[in-house]
mmCIF file of C-alpha atoms and ligand atoms in Angstrom:
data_model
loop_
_atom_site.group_PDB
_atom_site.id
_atom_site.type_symbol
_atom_site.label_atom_id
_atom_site.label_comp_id
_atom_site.label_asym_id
_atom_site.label_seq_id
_atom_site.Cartn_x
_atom_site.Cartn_y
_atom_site.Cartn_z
ATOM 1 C CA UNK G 1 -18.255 -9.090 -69.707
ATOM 2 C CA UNK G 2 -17.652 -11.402 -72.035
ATOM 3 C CA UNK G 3 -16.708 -15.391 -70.164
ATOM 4 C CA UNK G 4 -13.026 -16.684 -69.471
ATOM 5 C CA UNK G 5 -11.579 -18.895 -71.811
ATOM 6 C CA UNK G 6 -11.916 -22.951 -71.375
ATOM 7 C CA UNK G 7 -8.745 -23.919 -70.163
ATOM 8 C CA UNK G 8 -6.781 -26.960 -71.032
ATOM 9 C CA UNK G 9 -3.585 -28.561 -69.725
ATOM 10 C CA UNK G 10 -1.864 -30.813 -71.937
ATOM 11 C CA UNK G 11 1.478 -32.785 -71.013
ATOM 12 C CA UNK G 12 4.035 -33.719 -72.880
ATOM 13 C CA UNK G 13 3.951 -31.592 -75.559
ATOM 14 C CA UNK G 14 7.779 -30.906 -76.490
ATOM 15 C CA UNK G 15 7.330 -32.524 -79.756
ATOM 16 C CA UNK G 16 5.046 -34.982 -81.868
ATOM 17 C CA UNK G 17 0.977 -35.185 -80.682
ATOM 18 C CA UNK G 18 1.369 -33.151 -77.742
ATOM 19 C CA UNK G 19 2.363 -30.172 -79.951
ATOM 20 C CA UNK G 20 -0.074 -30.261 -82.615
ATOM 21 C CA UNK G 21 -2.940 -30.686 -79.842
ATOM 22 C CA UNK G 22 -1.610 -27.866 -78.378
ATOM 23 C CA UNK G 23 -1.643 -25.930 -81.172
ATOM 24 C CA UNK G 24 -5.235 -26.970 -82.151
ATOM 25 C CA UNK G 25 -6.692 -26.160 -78.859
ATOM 26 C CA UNK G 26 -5.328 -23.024 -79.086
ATOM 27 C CA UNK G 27 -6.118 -22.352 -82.392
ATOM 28 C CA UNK G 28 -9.679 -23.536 -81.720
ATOM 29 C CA UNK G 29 -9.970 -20.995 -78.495
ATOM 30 C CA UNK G 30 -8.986 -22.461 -75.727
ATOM 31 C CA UNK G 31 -6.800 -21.184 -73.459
ATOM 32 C CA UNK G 32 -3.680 -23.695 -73.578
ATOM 33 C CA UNK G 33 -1.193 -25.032 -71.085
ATOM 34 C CA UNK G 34 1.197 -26.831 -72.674
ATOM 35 C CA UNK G 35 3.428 -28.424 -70.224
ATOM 36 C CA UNK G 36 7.411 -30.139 -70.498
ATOM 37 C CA UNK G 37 9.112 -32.170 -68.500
ATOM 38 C CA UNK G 38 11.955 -29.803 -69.668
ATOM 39 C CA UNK G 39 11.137 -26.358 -70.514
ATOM 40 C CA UNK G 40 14.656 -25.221 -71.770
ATOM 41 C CA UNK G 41 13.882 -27.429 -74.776
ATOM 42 C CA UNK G 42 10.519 -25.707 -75.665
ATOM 43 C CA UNK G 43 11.996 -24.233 -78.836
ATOM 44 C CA UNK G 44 10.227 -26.408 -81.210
ATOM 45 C CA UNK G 45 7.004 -25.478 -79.549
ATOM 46 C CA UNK G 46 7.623 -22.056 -79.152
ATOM 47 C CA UNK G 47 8.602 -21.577 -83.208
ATOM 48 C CA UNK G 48 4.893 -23.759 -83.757
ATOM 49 C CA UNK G 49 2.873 -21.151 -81.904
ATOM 50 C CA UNK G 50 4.684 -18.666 -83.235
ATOM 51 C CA UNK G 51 3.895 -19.523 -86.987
ATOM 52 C CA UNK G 52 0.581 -20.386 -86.176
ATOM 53 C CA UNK G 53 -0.131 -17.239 -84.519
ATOM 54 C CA UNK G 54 -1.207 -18.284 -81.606
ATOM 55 C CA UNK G 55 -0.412 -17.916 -77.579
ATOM 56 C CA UNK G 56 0.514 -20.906 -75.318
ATOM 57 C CA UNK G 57 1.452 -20.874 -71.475
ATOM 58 C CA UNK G 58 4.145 -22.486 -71.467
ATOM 59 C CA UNK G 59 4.888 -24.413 -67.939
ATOM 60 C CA UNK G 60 6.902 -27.454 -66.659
ATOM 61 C CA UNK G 61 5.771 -30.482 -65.785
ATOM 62 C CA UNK G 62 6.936 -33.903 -65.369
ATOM 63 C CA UNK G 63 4.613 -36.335 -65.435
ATOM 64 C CA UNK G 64 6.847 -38.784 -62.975
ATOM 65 C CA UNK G 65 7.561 -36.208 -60.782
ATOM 66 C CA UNK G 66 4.251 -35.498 -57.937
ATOM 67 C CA UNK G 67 5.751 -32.570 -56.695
ATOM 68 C CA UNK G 68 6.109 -31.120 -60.214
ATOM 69 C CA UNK G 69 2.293 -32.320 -61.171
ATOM 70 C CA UNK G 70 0.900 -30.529 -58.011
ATOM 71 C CA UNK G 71 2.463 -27.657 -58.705
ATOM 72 C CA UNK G 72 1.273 -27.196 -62.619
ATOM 73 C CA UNK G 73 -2.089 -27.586 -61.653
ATOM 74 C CA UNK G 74 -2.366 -25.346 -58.894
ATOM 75 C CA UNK G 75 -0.348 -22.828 -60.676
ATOM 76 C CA UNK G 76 -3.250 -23.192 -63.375
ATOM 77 C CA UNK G 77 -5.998 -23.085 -60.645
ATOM 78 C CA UNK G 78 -4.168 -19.512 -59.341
ATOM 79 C CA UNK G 79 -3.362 -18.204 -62.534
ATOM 80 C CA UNK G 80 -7.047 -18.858 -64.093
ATOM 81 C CA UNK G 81 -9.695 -20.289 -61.831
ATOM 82 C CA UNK G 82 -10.348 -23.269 -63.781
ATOM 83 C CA UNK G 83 -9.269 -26.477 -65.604
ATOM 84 C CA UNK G 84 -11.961 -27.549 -68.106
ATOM 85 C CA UNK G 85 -9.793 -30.168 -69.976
ATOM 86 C CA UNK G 86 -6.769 -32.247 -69.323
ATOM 87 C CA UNK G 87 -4.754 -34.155 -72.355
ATOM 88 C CA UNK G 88 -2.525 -37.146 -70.693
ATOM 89 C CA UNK G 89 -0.346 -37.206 -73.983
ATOM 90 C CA UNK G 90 3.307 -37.862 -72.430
ATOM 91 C CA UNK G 91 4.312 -41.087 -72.994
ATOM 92 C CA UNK G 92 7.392 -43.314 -73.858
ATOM 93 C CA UNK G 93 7.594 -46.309 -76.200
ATOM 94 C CA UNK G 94 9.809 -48.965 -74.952
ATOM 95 C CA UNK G 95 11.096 -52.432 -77.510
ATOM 96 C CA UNK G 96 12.019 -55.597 -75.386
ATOM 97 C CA UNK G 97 11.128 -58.675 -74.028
ATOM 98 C CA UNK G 98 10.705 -60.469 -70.582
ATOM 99 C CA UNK G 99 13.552 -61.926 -70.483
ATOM 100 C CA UNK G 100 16.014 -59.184 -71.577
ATOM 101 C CA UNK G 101 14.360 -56.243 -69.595
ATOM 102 C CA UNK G 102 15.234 -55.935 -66.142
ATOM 103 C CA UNK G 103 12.177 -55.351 -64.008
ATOM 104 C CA UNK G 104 13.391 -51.706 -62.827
ATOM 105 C CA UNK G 105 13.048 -50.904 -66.710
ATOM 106 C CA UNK G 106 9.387 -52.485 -66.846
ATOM 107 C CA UNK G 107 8.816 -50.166 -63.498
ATOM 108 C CA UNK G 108 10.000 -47.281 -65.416
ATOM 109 C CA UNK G 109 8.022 -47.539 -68.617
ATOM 110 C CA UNK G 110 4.935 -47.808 -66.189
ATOM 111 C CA UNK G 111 5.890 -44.840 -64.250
ATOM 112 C CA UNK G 112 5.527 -42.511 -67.623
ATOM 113 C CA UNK G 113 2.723 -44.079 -68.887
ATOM 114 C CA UNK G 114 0.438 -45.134 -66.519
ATOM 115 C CA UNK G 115 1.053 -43.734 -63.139
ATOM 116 C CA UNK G 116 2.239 -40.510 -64.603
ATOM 117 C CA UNK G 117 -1.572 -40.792 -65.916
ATOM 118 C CA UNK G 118 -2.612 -41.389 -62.843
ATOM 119 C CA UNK G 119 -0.973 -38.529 -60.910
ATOM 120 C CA UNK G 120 -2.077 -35.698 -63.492
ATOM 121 C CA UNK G 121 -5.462 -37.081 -63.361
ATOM 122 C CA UNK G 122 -6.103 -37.284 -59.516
ATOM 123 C CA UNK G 123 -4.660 -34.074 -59.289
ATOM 124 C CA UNK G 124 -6.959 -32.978 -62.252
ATOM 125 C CA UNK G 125 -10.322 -34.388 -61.202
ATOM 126 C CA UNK G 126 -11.556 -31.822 -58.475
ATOM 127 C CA UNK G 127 -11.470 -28.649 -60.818
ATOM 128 C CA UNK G 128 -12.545 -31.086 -63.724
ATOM 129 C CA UNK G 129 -16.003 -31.708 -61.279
ATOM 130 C CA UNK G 130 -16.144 -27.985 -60.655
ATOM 131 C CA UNK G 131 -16.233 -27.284 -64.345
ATOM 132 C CA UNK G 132 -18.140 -29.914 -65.631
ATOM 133 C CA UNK G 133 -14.630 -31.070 -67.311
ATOM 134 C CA UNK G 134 -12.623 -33.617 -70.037
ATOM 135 C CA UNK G 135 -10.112 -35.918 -68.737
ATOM 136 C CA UNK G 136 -8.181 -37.063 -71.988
ATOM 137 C CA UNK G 137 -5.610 -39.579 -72.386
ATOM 138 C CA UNK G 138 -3.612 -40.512 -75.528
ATOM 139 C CA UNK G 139 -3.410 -44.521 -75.012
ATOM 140 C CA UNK G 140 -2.869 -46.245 -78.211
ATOM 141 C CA UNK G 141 -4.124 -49.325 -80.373
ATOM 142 C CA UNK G 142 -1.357 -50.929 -78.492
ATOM 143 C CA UNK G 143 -3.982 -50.066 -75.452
ATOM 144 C CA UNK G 144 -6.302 -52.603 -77.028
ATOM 145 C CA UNK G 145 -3.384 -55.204 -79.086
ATOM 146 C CA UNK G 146 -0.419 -56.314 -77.530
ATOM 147 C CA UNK G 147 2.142 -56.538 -79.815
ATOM 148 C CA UNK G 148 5.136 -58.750 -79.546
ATOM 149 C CA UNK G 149 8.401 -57.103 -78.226
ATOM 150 C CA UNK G 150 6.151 -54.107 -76.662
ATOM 151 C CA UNK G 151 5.050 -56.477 -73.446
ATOM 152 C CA UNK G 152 6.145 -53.477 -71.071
ATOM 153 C CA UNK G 153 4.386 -50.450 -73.036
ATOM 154 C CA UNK G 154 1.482 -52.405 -73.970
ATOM 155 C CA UNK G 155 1.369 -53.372 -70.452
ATOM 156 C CA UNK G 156 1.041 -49.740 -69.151
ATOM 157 C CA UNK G 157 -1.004 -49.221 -71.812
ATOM 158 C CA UNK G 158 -3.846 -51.732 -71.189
ATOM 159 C CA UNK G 159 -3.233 -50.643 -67.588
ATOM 160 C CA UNK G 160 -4.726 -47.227 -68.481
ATOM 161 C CA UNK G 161 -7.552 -48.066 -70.634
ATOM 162 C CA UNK G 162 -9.002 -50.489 -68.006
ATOM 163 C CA UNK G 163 -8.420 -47.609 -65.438
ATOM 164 C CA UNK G 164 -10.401 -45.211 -67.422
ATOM 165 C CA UNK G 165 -12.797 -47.321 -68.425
ATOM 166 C CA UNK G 166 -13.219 -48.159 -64.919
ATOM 167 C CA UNK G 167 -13.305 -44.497 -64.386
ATOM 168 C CA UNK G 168 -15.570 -42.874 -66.907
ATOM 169 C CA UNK G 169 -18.870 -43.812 -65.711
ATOM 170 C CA UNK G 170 -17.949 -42.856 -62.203
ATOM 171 C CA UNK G 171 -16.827 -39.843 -63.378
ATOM 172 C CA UNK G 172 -19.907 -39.030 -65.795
ATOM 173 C CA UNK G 173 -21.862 -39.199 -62.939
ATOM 174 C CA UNK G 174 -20.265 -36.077 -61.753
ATOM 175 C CA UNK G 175 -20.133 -34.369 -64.713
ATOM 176 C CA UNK G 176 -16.563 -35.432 -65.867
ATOM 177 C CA UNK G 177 -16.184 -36.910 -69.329
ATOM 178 C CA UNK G 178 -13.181 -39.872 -70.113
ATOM 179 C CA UNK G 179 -11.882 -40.497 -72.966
ATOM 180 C CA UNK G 180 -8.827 -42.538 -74.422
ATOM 181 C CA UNK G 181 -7.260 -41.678 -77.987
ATOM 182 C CA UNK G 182 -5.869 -44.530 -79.860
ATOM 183 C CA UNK G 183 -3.161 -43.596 -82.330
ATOM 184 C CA UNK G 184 -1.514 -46.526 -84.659
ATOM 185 C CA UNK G 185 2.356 -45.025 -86.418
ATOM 186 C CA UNK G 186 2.269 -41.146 -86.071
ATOM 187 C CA UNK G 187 5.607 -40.247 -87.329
ATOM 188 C CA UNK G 188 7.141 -38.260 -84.483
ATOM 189 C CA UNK G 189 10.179 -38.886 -82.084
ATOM 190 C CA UNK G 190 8.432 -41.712 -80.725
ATOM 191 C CA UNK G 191 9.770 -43.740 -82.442
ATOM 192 C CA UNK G 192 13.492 -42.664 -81.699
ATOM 193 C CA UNK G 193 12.865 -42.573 -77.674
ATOM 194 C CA UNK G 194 11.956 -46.771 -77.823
ATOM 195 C CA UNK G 195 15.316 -47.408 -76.332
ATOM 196 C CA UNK G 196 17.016 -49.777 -78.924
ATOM 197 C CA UNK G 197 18.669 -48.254 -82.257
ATOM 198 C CA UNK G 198 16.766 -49.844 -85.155
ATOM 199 C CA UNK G 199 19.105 -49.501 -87.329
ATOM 200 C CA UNK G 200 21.769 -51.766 -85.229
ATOM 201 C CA UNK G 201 23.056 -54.889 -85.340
ATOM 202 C CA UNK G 202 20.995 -56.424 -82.391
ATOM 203 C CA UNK G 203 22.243 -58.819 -79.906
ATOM 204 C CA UNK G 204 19.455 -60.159 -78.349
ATOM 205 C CA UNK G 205 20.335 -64.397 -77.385
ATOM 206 C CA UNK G 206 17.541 -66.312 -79.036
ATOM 207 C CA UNK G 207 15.112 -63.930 -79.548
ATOM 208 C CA UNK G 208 17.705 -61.791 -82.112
ATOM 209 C CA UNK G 209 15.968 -62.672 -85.196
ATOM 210 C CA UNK G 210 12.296 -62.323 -83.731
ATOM 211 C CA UNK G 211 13.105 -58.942 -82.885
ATOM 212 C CA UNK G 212 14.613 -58.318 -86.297
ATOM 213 C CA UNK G 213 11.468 -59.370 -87.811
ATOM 214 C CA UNK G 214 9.307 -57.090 -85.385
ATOM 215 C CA UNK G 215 11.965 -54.335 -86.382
ATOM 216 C CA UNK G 216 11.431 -54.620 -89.894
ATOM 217 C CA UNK G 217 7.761 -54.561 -89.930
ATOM 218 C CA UNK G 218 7.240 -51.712 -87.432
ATOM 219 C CA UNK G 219 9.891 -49.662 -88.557
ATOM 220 C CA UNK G 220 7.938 -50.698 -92.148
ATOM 221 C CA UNK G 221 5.239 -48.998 -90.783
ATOM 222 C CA UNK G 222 6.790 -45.842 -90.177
ATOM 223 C CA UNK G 223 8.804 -45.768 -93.313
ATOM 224 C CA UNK G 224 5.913 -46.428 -95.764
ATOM 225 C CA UNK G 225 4.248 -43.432 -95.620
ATOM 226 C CA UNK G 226 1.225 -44.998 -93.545
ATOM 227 C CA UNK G 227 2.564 -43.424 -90.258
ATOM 228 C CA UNK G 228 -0.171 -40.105 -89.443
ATOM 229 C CA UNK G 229 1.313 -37.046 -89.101
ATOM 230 C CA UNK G 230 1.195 -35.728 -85.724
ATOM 231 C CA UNK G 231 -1.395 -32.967 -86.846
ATOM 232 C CA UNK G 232 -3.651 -35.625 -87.802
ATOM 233 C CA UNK G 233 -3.227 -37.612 -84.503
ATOM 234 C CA UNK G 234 -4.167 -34.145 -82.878
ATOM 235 C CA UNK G 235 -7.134 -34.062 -84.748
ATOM 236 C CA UNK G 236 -8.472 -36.859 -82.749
ATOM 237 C CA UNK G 237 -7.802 -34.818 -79.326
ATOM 238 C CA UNK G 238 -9.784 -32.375 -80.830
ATOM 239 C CA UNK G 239 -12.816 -34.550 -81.378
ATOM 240 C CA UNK G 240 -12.598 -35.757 -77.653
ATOM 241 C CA UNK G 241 -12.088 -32.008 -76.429
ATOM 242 C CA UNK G 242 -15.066 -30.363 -77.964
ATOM 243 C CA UNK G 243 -17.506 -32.747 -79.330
ATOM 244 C CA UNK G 244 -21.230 -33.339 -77.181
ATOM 245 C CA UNK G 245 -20.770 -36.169 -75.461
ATOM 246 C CA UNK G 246 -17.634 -37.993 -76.847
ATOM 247 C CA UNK G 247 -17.032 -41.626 -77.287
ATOM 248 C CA UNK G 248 -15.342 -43.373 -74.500
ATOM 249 C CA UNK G 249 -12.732 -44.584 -77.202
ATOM 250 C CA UNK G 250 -11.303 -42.572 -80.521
ATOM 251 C CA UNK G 251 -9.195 -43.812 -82.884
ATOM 252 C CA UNK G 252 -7.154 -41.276 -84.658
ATOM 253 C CA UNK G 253 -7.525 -43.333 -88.034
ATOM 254 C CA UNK G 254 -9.643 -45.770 -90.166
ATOM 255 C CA UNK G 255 -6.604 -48.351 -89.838
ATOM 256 C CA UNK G 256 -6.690 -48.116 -85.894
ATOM 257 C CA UNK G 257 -10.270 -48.766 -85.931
ATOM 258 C CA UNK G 258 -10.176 -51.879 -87.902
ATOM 259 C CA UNK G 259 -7.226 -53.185 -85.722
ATOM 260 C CA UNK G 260 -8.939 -52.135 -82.611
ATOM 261 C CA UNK G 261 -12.156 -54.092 -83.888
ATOM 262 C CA UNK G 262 -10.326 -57.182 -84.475
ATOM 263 C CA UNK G 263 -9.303 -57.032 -80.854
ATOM 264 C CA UNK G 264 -12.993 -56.574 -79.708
ATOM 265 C CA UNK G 265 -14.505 -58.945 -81.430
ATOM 266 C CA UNK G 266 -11.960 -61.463 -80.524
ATOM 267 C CA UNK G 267 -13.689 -63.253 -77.940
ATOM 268 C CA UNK G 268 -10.972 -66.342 -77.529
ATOM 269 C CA UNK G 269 -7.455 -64.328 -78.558
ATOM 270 C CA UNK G 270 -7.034 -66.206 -81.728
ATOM 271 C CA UNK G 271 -7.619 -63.649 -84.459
ATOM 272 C CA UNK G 272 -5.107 -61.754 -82.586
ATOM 273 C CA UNK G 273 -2.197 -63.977 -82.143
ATOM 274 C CA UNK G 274 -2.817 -65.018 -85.669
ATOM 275 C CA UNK G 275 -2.280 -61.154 -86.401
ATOM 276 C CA UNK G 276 0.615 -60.428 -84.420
ATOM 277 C CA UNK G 277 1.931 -63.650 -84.437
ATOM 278 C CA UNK G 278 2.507 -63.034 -88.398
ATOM 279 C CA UNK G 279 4.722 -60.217 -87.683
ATOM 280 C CA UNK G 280 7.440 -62.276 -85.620
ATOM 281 C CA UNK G 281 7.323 -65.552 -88.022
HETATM 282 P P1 LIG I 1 6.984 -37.987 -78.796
HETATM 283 O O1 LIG I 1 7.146 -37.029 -79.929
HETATM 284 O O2 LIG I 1 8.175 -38.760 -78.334
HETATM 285 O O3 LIG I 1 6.320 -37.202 -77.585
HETATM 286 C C1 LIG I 1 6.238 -37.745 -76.305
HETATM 287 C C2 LIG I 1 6.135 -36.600 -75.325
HETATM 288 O O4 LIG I 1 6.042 -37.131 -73.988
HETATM 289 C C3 LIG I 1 7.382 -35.704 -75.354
HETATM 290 O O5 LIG I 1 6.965 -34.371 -75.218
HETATM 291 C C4 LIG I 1 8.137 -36.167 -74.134
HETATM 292 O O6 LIG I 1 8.980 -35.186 -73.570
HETATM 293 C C5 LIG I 1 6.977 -36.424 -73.200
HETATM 294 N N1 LIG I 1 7.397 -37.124 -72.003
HETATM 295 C C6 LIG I 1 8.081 -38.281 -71.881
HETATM 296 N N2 LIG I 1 8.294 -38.539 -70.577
HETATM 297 C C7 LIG I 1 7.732 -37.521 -69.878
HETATM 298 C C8 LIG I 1 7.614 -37.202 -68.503
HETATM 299 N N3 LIG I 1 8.141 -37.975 -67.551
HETATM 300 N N4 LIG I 1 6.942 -36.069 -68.144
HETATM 301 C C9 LIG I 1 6.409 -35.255 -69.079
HETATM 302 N N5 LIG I 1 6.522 -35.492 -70.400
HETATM 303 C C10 LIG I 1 7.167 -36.612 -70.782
HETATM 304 O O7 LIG I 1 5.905 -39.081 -79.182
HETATM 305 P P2 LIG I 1 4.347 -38.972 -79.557
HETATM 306 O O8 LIG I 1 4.136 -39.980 -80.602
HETATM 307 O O9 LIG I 1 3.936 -37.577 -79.794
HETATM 308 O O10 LIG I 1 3.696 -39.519 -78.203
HETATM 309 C C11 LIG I 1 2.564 -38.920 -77.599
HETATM 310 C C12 LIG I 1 1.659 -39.994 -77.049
HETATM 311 O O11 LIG I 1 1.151 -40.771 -78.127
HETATM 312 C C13 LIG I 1 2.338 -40.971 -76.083
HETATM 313 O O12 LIG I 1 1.496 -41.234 -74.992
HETATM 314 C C14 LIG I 1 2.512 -42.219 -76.943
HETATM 315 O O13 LIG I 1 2.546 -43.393 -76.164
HETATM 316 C C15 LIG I 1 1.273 -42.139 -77.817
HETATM 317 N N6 LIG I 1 1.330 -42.915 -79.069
HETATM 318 C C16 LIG I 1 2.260 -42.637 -80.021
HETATM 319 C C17 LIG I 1 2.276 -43.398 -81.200
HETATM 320 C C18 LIG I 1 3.273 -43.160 -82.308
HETATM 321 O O14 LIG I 1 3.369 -44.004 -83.226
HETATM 322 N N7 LIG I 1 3.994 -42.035 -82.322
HETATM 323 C C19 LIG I 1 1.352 -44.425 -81.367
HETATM 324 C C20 LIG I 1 0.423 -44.684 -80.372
HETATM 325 C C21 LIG I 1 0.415 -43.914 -79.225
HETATM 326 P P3 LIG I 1 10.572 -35.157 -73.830
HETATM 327 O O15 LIG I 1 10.751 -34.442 -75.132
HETATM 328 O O16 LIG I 1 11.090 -34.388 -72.669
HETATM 329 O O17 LIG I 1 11.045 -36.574 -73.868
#
């Protein structure tokens, strides 16, 4: 009898990162959950499988939503047995500043991004010990850099990497592996779901031409061809899903390891603000 497929659950995976891992682990063998928040918009995924020949289970989840978290997992745990891998890729981007974000929209981006970690995680970890399992989480370089007029996301970011680095060698000792992903620009709808149009005329009191400035350069980013594709990104997910022993921290490209670096060798901040302070000058 030949053994059951390594599962994996991955979230968010409607468009951008979360597809293409999905796609990868199930091209690569694994038996793949790819969960939505909303599953009547799983089109895109659905026509992805479909011309890469491959199966998905398709389920709903909602990263914000406990009730909805529970009951992917368990449904997995029913369905299969086992969870050998979980990808924490949903996220949301979010542009402001202190000033002009009201706290319930601070609460919010931390909600997706870091407790919506947090709640697929805990709910995770048990069947991740009985397997000998892979928590993942897509963080970003923003994880490591803050970078001006992302205070919030960076924020919830940060938040995460110093849980799971808090984590991992808990979790090792167990038998669990943890592992953050640091993508810089992948070009996906990330960049459309930040919650300011880019292209606008912004009103924002005195810190309107700032964010200009941090417009221009990240939307630079994206627009000169230096964004990864989303396939690449996945690529990285990949590495932290089936290598021996995987680093504590990936970074999907050569660029995001050189800005990450800066950041860790940066012992009193100043290399940094010099950095991002350039950006907003
Ligand atoms: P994306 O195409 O916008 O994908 C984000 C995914 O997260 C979508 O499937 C979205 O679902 C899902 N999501 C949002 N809120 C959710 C919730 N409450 N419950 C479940 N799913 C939810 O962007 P992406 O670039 O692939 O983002 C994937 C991850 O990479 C995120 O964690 C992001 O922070 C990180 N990242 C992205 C970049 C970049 O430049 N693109 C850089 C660094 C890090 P809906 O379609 O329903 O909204």
């Amino acid at each position: 009898m030949s053994a059951a497929p390594r599962t994996v659950l991955i979230t968010g995976t409607s468009s951008g990162i979360g597809l293409a891992a999905a796609i990868a682990a199930a091209r690569a063998g694994w038996r793949t959950v790819a969960t939505l928040r909303d599953t009547t918009r799983a089109d895109v995924l659905r026509k992805a499988a479909e011309e890469a020949d491959v199966e998905l289970d398709i389920r709903q989840l909602d990263v914000t939503d406990e009730a909805s978290v529970t009951a992917a997992v368990d449904g997995v745990i029913a369905d299969y047995g086992r969870l050998d891998a979980v990808v924490n890729n949903a996220g949301a981007g979010h542009v402001g500043t202190l000033e002009n974000d009201s706290v319930a929209e601070i609460r919010k981006v931390m909600e997706v991004n870091f407790f919506g970690v947090l709640s697929v995680s805990k709910a995770a970890l048990p069947h991740l010990r009985a397997t000998g399992g892979r928590l993942i989480t897509v963080t970003s370089v923003g994880g490591v850099i803050g970078q001006p007029f992302n205070e919030a996301y960076c924020a919830a970011k940060f938040a995460v990497e110093g849980y799971m680095e808090s984590l991992a060698p808990v979790a090792r000792t167990l038998g669990v592996s943890v592992t953050v992903v640091e993508p810089g620009a992948v070009a996906t709808e990330f960049v459309n779901n930040v919650g300011i149009d880019l292209e606008a005329e912004i009103d924002a009191g005195p810190y309107t031409g700032t964010l200009r400035r941090y417009i221009d350069h990240a939307v630079g980013q994206f627009l000169d061809g230096s964004a990864q594709t989303p396939a690449g990104a996945a690529e990285a997910v990949m590495e932290a899903l089936t290598t021996d022993l995987p680093a504590f921290r990936i970074q999907t490209t050569d660029w995001a390891r050189t800005f990450v670096a800066t950041k860790l060798a940066d012992v009193d901040g100043s290399a940094v603000q010099d950095l991002t302070g350039a950006w907003v000058a």
